[in-house]
Amino acid sequence: MPAESIVRSFTSSITRSVSILLTILLVFPDVQAAAQTACNSSGWTQFNANLLNNTETFNAVVNNGYLYAIGGLIADPTGNTAGTFLNTVQYVKLDSTTGLATNATAGFMNLTTAQLPTAIARDLCGVVYHGYVYVVGGVKPFGNWGSTTGDVSRGKIVNGDITSWTPQTGLLNTADPTHPWIQLHGTVIATAGASTYLYIIGGSYKTDASKPPSNITSEVYYAQINATDGSLGTFKRTLDYPTRIYKTCPVVVNGNIYVAGGEDPDFTNPDGGPATDKVYYATLDTSNGSTNGAITSWSPANSLPLNTSRTPATPSMASQAVVYVNTKGILMMGGDASGNGGDNNALLEGKSPTGGNINWSIWTTPSKLALPGNVSRNAGATFNHYGYSLGGLVKGSDSSAVNCFLVP
């Protein structure tokens, strides 16, 4: 055979092989994840179970070895409406050795038996306690921009599945009739003394999801959780946060509530901003008196570090996934570094939080576990020493991707 024919034949064979491989990857995207053996400490890797929808401003949580993704929004790319609100509740079982899903379906998470009674977005922080997972406030479908709610729904977990949701309506209205709804707020569960409480920190009281910054608050509320059925008692107001704040999730470390970053209100800018580098921690009343569970003080902690990989450099962060990984520290994954669209791939780690002392470091290169792309409005979760970043806004479009890593 002439040399020219041999080259043409070889080239044609390579082209066909590449075409077949691309077809397999497009039709069966889970083939890509199938080669992965574990979430590892050398960098973020694609999880083997993506979300069923492109999703932002939702919550995620891990309970008893199961990962859950709850509600959220598929944003309208035209900006004329809020977008499509989701009532989906997804879950997978996690392998304690690899951090991967053991029961993914064709590379995706599974739907729980019971979906949310009402689609909810802008409920950023996943909270779970004694077999119940909670959705607090947020924005539900109504008109073009949705309607903010003060309702709470709790899902009952049975063998990993969520089998039912029980709404508690108007809880925030009983605490403050002038502010009966909340969105983009911090939510966390903490134990003080002999009881456990759910705390709501800051947020926006805007009645819809259009331009919330003019309604940001510093108010803080808490309610006792009934250990028998997971229901919440009446919300009470406690000591306000030092500044108005929203778009960040608190974490509990050694009995203290920590709030890192987030967004300060800018009442001259309807799009919000700027993001903040401030970090505070709350001391809880652990006495046996009637005020048990109240916040007795907010104290400053070490501020977030300067991200020199950005131009201009910035220490601020908002709309990011925040988790606490046991013994490893506070992780802030991605986020909006300016407060109005400065999405980035940085991962901030706050080691050994003790009172106001936090050893912050910032990872902005692949070798230092920076996220694989710029992202904000994502959800975060942690299992053993694994960290997960789910969905979010990536380069202007919502994503269904889930990534994981083993915290070194």
Coordinates of C-alpha atoms in Angstrom, one line a residue:
M1 CA 0.0 0.0 0.0
P2 CA 1.4 3.5 -0.8
A3 CA 2.6 5.6 2.1
E4 CA 0.0 8.2 1.4
S5 CA -2.8 5.6 1.7
I6 CA -1.4 4.3 4.9
V7 CA -1.4 7.8 6.5
R8 CA -5.0 8.4 5.3
S9 CA -6.1 5.0 6.7
F10 CA -4.3 5.6 10.0
T11 CA -5.7 9.2 10.4
S12 CA -9.2 8.0 9.6
S13 CA -9.0 5.2 12.2
I14 CA -7.8 7.7 14.9
T15 CA -10.7 10.1 13.9
R16 CA -13.3 7.3 14.3
S17 CA -11.9 6.3 17.6
V18 CA -12.0 9.8 19.0
S19 CA -15.5 10.2 17.7
I20 CA -16.7 7.0 19.4
L21 CA -15.0 8.1 22.7
L22 CA -16.7 11.5 22.6
T23 CA -20.0 9.9 21.9
I24 CA -19.6 7.6 24.9
L25 CA -18.8 10.5 27.2
L26 CA -21.7 12.6 26.0
V27 CA -24.3 9.9 26.1
F28 CA -22.9 8.2 29.3
P29 CA -21.4 11.1 31.3
D30 CA -20.9 8.8 34.4
V31 CA -18.2 7.0 32.4
Q32 CA -16.0 9.9 33.3
A33 CA -16.6 9.5 37.0
A34 CA -16.3 5.7 36.8
A35 CA -12.5 6.0 36.5
Q36 CA -12.3 7.9 39.8
T37 CA -11.4 5.7 42.7
A38 CA -11.6 8.3 45.6
C39 CA -11.9 11.9 46.6
N40 CA -8.2 12.7 47.3
S41 CA -6.0 15.3 48.9
S42 CA -4.0 16.3 45.8
G43 CA -6.8 18.5 44.5
W44 CA -10.5 18.8 43.8
T45 CA -12.0 15.9 41.7
Q46 CA -15.3 15.3 40.1
F47 CA -17.7 13.5 42.4
N48 CA -19.4 10.5 40.9
A49 CA -23.0 11.9 41.4
N50 CA -23.9 15.2 40.0
L51 CA -27.1 17.2 40.8
L52 CA -30.2 16.5 38.7
N53 CA -30.5 20.2 37.8
N54 CA -28.3 23.2 37.4
T55 CA -28.8 24.7 40.8
E56 CA -27.8 27.8 42.8
T57 CA -28.7 29.3 46.2
F58 CA -29.8 26.0 47.8
N59 CA -28.6 24.1 50.9
A60 CA -26.7 20.8 51.3
V61 CA -26.0 18.8 54.4
V62 CA -24.6 15.4 55.4
N63 CA -26.3 13.2 58.0
N64 CA -25.3 9.7 59.1
G65 CA -23.2 9.1 56.0
Y66 CA -25.8 10.5 53.4
L67 CA -25.4 13.7 51.4
Y68 CA -28.5 15.8 50.7
A69 CA -29.1 18.7 48.3
I70 CA -32.3 20.5 48.9
G71 CA -34.3 23.0 46.8
G72 CA -32.6 25.8 45.0
L73 CA -33.1 27.9 41.8
I74 CA -32.3 27.6 38.1
A75 CA -31.7 31.3 37.4
D76 CA -33.3 33.0 34.4
P77 CA -30.3 33.9 32.1
T78 CA -32.2 36.9 30.8
G79 CA -32.5 38.4 34.3
N80 CA -36.2 39.2 33.7
T81 CA -37.4 36.8 36.4
A82 CA -35.8 35.0 39.3
G83 CA -35.9 31.7 37.3
T84 CA -37.2 28.3 38.1
F85 CA -37.7 27.4 41.8
L86 CA -37.0 23.8 42.7
N87 CA -38.7 21.5 45.2
T88 CA -36.3 18.6 44.6
V89 CA -34.6 16.8 47.4
Q90 CA -31.7 14.6 46.3
Y91 CA -29.4 12.2 48.2
V92 CA -26.7 9.6 47.9
K93 CA -24.9 7.3 50.4
L94 CA -21.2 8.1 51.0
D95 CA -18.4 5.6 51.3
S96 CA -16.4 6.3 54.4
T97 CA -13.2 5.1 52.7
T98 CA -13.4 6.9 49.4
G99 CA -15.8 9.8 50.0
L100 CA -17.7 8.8 46.8
A101 CA -21.3 7.9 46.4
T102 CA -22.2 4.2 46.6
N103 CA -25.7 4.4 45.1
A104 CA -25.5 7.0 42.4
T105 CA -27.8 6.4 39.4
A106 CA -26.1 6.8 36.0
G107 CA -23.8 9.5 37.5
F108 CA -26.5 11.5 39.3
M109 CA -28.0 11.8 42.8
N110 CA -31.3 10.1 43.6
L111 CA -34.6 11.7 44.6
T112 CA -35.8 11.1 48.1
T113 CA -39.3 9.6 48.6
A114 CA -40.7 13.0 49.8
Q115 CA -39.9 16.2 48.0
L116 CA -40.3 19.7 49.5
P117 CA -43.9 20.7 50.1
T118 CA -43.1 24.1 48.5
A119 CA -40.2 24.9 46.1
I120 CA -37.6 27.0 48.0
A121 CA -34.5 28.9 47.0
R122 CA -32.2 31.4 48.8
D123 CA -32.1 29.1 51.9
L124 CA -28.4 28.8 51.9
C125 CA -27.4 26.8 55.0
G126 CA -28.1 23.1 55.5
V127 CA -29.0 22.2 59.1
V128 CA -29.8 18.8 60.5
Y129 CA -30.4 17.4 64.0
H130 CA -31.4 13.9 65.4
G131 CA -32.8 12.6 62.1
Y132 CA -34.5 15.8 60.9
V133 CA -33.3 18.2 58.2
Y134 CA -34.5 21.8 58.2
V135 CA -35.4 24.3 55.5
V136 CA -35.8 27.8 57.1
G137 CA -37.3 30.8 55.2
G138 CA -36.1 31.5 51.7
V139 CA -38.0 32.5 48.6
K140 CA -40.9 30.4 47.1
P141 CA -42.6 30.8 43.7
F142 CA -44.9 33.8 43.2
G143 CA -45.0 36.1 40.2
N144 CA -41.7 37.0 38.5
W145 CA -39.5 37.1 41.5
G146 CA -41.0 34.8 44.1
S147 CA -42.2 35.6 47.6
T148 CA -40.0 35.5 50.7
T149 CA -41.3 33.2 53.5
G150 CA -41.0 32.8 57.3
D151 CA -42.0 29.2 57.3
V152 CA -39.9 26.2 58.4
S153 CA -40.2 22.7 57.0
R154 CA -38.5 19.7 58.6
G155 CA -37.8 16.5 56.8
K156 CA -37.8 13.1 58.6
I157 CA -34.9 10.9 57.7
V158 CA -35.5 7.1 57.7
N159 CA -32.6 4.8 56.7
G160 CA -31.1 7.7 54.7
D161 CA -34.2 8.5 52.8
I162 CA -36.4 11.5 53.6
T163 CA -39.9 10.1 53.9
S164 CA -42.0 13.1 54.9
W165 CA -41.9 16.9 55.4
T166 CA -43.7 18.8 58.1
P167 CA -44.3 22.5 57.6
Q168 CA -44.4 25.0 60.5
T169 CA -45.9 28.2 59.2
G170 CA -45.4 31.7 60.4
L171 CA -42.6 31.0 62.9
L172 CA -40.7 34.2 62.2
N173 CA -43.9 36.2 62.4
T174 CA -44.3 35.3 66.0
A175 CA -40.8 36.6 66.8
D176 CA -41.1 39.9 64.9
P177 CA -44.4 40.8 63.2
T178 CA -42.7 43.6 61.2
H179 CA -40.3 41.1 59.6
P180 CA -42.2 37.9 59.0
W181 CA -39.9 36.5 56.3
I182 CA -36.2 36.0 55.7
Q183 CA -33.9 35.0 52.9
L184 CA -30.1 34.7 52.2
H185 CA -29.6 34.3 56.0
G186 CA -27.2 32.3 58.1
T187 CA -28.7 29.3 59.8
V188 CA -27.0 27.0 62.3
I189 CA -27.8 24.5 65.1
A190 CA -25.9 24.6 68.4
T191 CA -26.2 23.1 71.8
A192 CA -26.2 25.3 74.9
G193 CA -26.4 23.8 78.3
A194 CA -28.9 20.9 78.2
S195 CA -30.8 22.0 75.1
T196 CA -30.2 22.4 71.4
Y197 CA -31.3 25.5 69.4
L198 CA -31.6 26.7 65.8
Y199 CA -30.2 30.2 65.2
I200 CA -31.0 32.6 62.3
I201 CA -28.3 35.2 61.8
G202 CA -28.8 38.3 59.6
G203 CA -30.3 37.9 56.2
S204 CA -32.6 40.0 54.0
Y205 CA -36.3 40.9 54.7
K206 CA -36.9 41.8 51.1
T207 CA -40.4 40.5 50.1
D208 CA -39.1 39.0 46.8
A209 CA -35.9 37.9 45.2
S210 CA -35.3 41.0 43.0
K211 CA -33.1 43.5 44.8
P212 CA -32.7 42.4 48.4
P213 CA -29.7 44.5 49.7
S214 CA -31.9 47.4 50.9
N215 CA -33.4 45.1 53.5
I216 CA -30.4 43.5 55.1
T217 CA -30.6 43.1 58.9
S218 CA -28.3 42.4 61.9
E219 CA -31.0 40.7 63.9
V220 CA -30.5 37.3 65.4
Y221 CA -33.2 34.8 66.4
Y222 CA -33.1 31.4 68.1
A223 CA -35.6 28.6 68.8
Q224 CA -35.4 25.5 70.9
I225 CA -35.6 22.1 69.1
N226 CA -37.9 19.5 70.5
A227 CA -35.7 16.4 70.7
T228 CA -38.7 14.1 70.4
D229 CA -40.3 15.2 67.1
G230 CA -37.8 17.8 65.8
S231 CA -40.3 20.7 66.0
L232 CA -39.2 24.2 66.8
G233 CA -40.4 26.3 69.7
T234 CA -41.1 30.0 69.4
F235 CA -38.3 32.1 68.0
K236 CA -36.8 34.7 70.4
R237 CA -34.6 37.6 69.5
T238 CA -31.1 37.6 71.0
L239 CA -28.1 39.8 70.7
D240 CA -27.7 41.4 67.3
Y241 CA -24.8 40.6 65.0
P242 CA -22.2 43.5 65.1
T243 CA -23.1 44.6 61.5
R244 CA -25.8 44.0 59.0
I245 CA -24.9 40.7 57.2
Y246 CA -26.2 38.2 54.7
K247 CA -24.9 35.6 52.1
T248 CA -22.8 33.4 54.4
C249 CA -23.3 30.4 56.5
P250 CA -22.3 30.1 60.2
V251 CA -20.5 27.1 61.7
V252 CA -20.1 25.8 65.2
V253 CA -16.7 25.1 66.7
N254 CA -16.1 24.1 70.3
G255 CA -19.5 25.4 71.3
N256 CA -19.1 28.8 69.7
I257 CA -20.9 30.0 66.5
Y258 CA -18.5 31.5 63.9
V259 CA -19.6 33.8 61.1
A260 CA -16.9 34.5 58.4
G261 CA -17.2 36.9 55.5
G262 CA -20.6 37.5 53.9
E263 CA -21.9 40.7 52.4
D264 CA -22.4 44.1 54.0
P265 CA -25.3 46.2 52.8
D266 CA -24.7 49.0 50.3
F267 CA -27.9 50.9 50.3
T268 CA -26.8 53.0 47.3
N269 CA -26.3 49.9 45.1
P270 CA -29.4 47.8 44.4
D271 CA -27.1 44.8 43.4
G272 CA -25.5 44.7 46.9
G273 CA -22.0 44.7 48.1
P274 CA -19.4 45.0 49.2
A275 CA -18.2 41.6 50.6
T276 CA -16.5 41.7 53.9
D277 CA -13.4 40.1 55.5
K278 CA -14.8 40.4 59.0
V279 CA -15.1 37.3 61.2
Y280 CA -17.0 37.2 64.5
Y281 CA -17.8 34.4 67.0
A282 CA -20.7 34.2 69.4
T283 CA -20.6 33.0 73.0
L284 CA -23.8 31.1 74.1
D285 CA -25.5 31.2 77.4
T286 CA -25.0 27.7 78.8
S287 CA -26.7 28.4 82.2
N288 CA -29.8 26.7 83.3
G289 CA -31.8 29.9 83.5
S290 CA -34.7 31.1 81.3
T291 CA -32.3 32.7 78.9
N292 CA -30.4 29.5 78.3
G293 CA -29.3 29.4 74.6
A294 CA -29.2 33.2 74.1
I295 CA -26.1 34.8 72.6
T296 CA -24.3 36.7 75.4
S297 CA -21.6 38.3 73.2
W298 CA -20.2 38.7 69.7
S299 CA -16.4 39.0 69.6
P300 CA -14.0 39.7 66.7
A301 CA -11.8 36.9 65.3
N302 CA -8.9 37.1 62.9
S303 CA -10.1 38.6 59.6
L304 CA -10.0 36.7 56.3
P305 CA -6.6 36.7 54.5
L306 CA -5.7 38.8 51.4
N307 CA -6.3 37.1 48.1
T308 CA -3.3 38.4 46.1
S309 CA -4.3 36.3 43.0
R310 CA -7.0 38.8 42.3
T311 CA -6.6 42.2 40.7
P312 CA -7.1 44.2 42.8
A313 CA -6.2 42.0 45.7
T314 CA -9.1 41.4 48.1
P315 CA -9.7 39.7 51.5
S316 CA -13.5 39.7 51.2
M317 CA -15.8 36.8 50.4
A318 CA -19.6 36.3 50.1
S319 CA -22.1 33.8 48.6
Q320 CA -19.7 30.9 49.2
A321 CA -20.1 27.4 50.6
V322 CA -18.9 27.3 54.3
V323 CA -18.3 24.2 56.4
Y324 CA -16.4 23.1 59.4
V325 CA -14.4 19.9 58.9
N326 CA -13.8 18.2 62.2
T327 CA -10.2 18.8 63.5
K328 CA -9.2 20.4 60.2
G329 CA -10.9 23.8 60.5
I330 CA -13.3 26.2 58.7
L331 CA -13.4 25.9 54.9
M332 CA -14.8 28.7 52.7
M333 CA -15.2 27.3 49.1
G334 CA -15.3 29.7 46.2
G335 CA -17.5 32.7 46.5
D336 CA -18.0 36.3 45.3
A337 CA -14.9 38.2 46.2
S338 CA -16.4 41.7 45.5
G339 CA -20.0 41.2 46.5
N340 CA -21.4 41.9 43.0
G341 CA -20.0 39.3 40.6
G342 CA -16.3 38.8 41.5
D343 CA -16.6 35.0 41.5
N344 CA -13.3 33.1 42.2
N345 CA -11.9 29.7 42.8
A346 CA -10.1 30.3 46.1
L347 CA -10.4 28.0 49.1
L348 CA -9.9 29.6 52.5
E349 CA -9.0 27.4 55.4
G350 CA -9.2 28.6 59.0
K351 CA -7.3 26.1 61.2
S352 CA -7.6 25.6 65.0
P353 CA -10.3 28.1 65.8
T354 CA -10.0 29.0 69.5
G355 CA -11.9 32.0 70.6
G356 CA -10.8 34.9 68.3
N357 CA -7.6 33.1 67.1
I358 CA -8.0 31.5 63.7
N359 CA -5.0 30.5 61.5
W360 CA -6.3 31.5 58.1
S361 CA -4.6 30.5 54.8
I362 CA -5.8 30.9 51.3
W363 CA -5.4 28.4 48.4
T364 CA -5.5 29.9 44.9
T365 CA -3.5 27.4 42.8
P366 CA -4.4 23.9 41.8
S367 CA -1.6 22.4 43.9
K368 CA -3.2 24.1 46.9
L369 CA -6.7 22.7 46.3
A370 CA -8.2 25.7 44.6
L371 CA -11.6 24.9 43.1
P372 CA -11.5 23.7 39.5
G373 CA -13.4 26.9 38.4
N374 CA -14.7 30.2 39.6
V375 CA -18.0 29.7 41.5
S376 CA -20.4 31.4 43.9
R377 CA -23.9 30.6 45.3
N378 CA -22.7 27.0 45.7
A379 CA -23.6 24.7 48.6
G380 CA -21.1 23.0 50.8
A381 CA -21.0 19.8 52.9
T382 CA -18.5 17.7 54.9
F383 CA -18.2 14.0 55.7
N384 CA -15.4 12.7 57.8
H385 CA -12.5 14.7 56.4
Y386 CA -14.0 15.1 53.0
G387 CA -15.2 18.4 51.6
Y388 CA -17.9 18.8 48.9
S389 CA -18.8 21.8 46.7
L390 CA -22.2 21.4 45.0
G391 CA -23.6 23.4 42.0
G392 CA -23.6 27.2 42.1
L393 CA -23.0 29.9 39.6
V394 CA -20.1 29.1 37.3
K395 CA -19.1 31.7 34.7
G396 CA -22.5 33.3 34.6
S397 CA -24.5 30.0 34.3
D398 CA -25.8 27.7 37.0
S399 CA -24.1 24.3 37.3
S400 CA -25.0 20.8 38.3
A401 CA -21.4 19.7 39.0
V402 CA -20.3 18.3 42.4
N403 CA -16.6 18.2 43.4
C404 CA -14.9 16.7 46.4
F405 CA -11.5 16.4 48.1
L406 CA -9.9 14.9 51.1
V407 CA -8.8 17.7 53.4
P408 CA -5.1 17.2 54.0

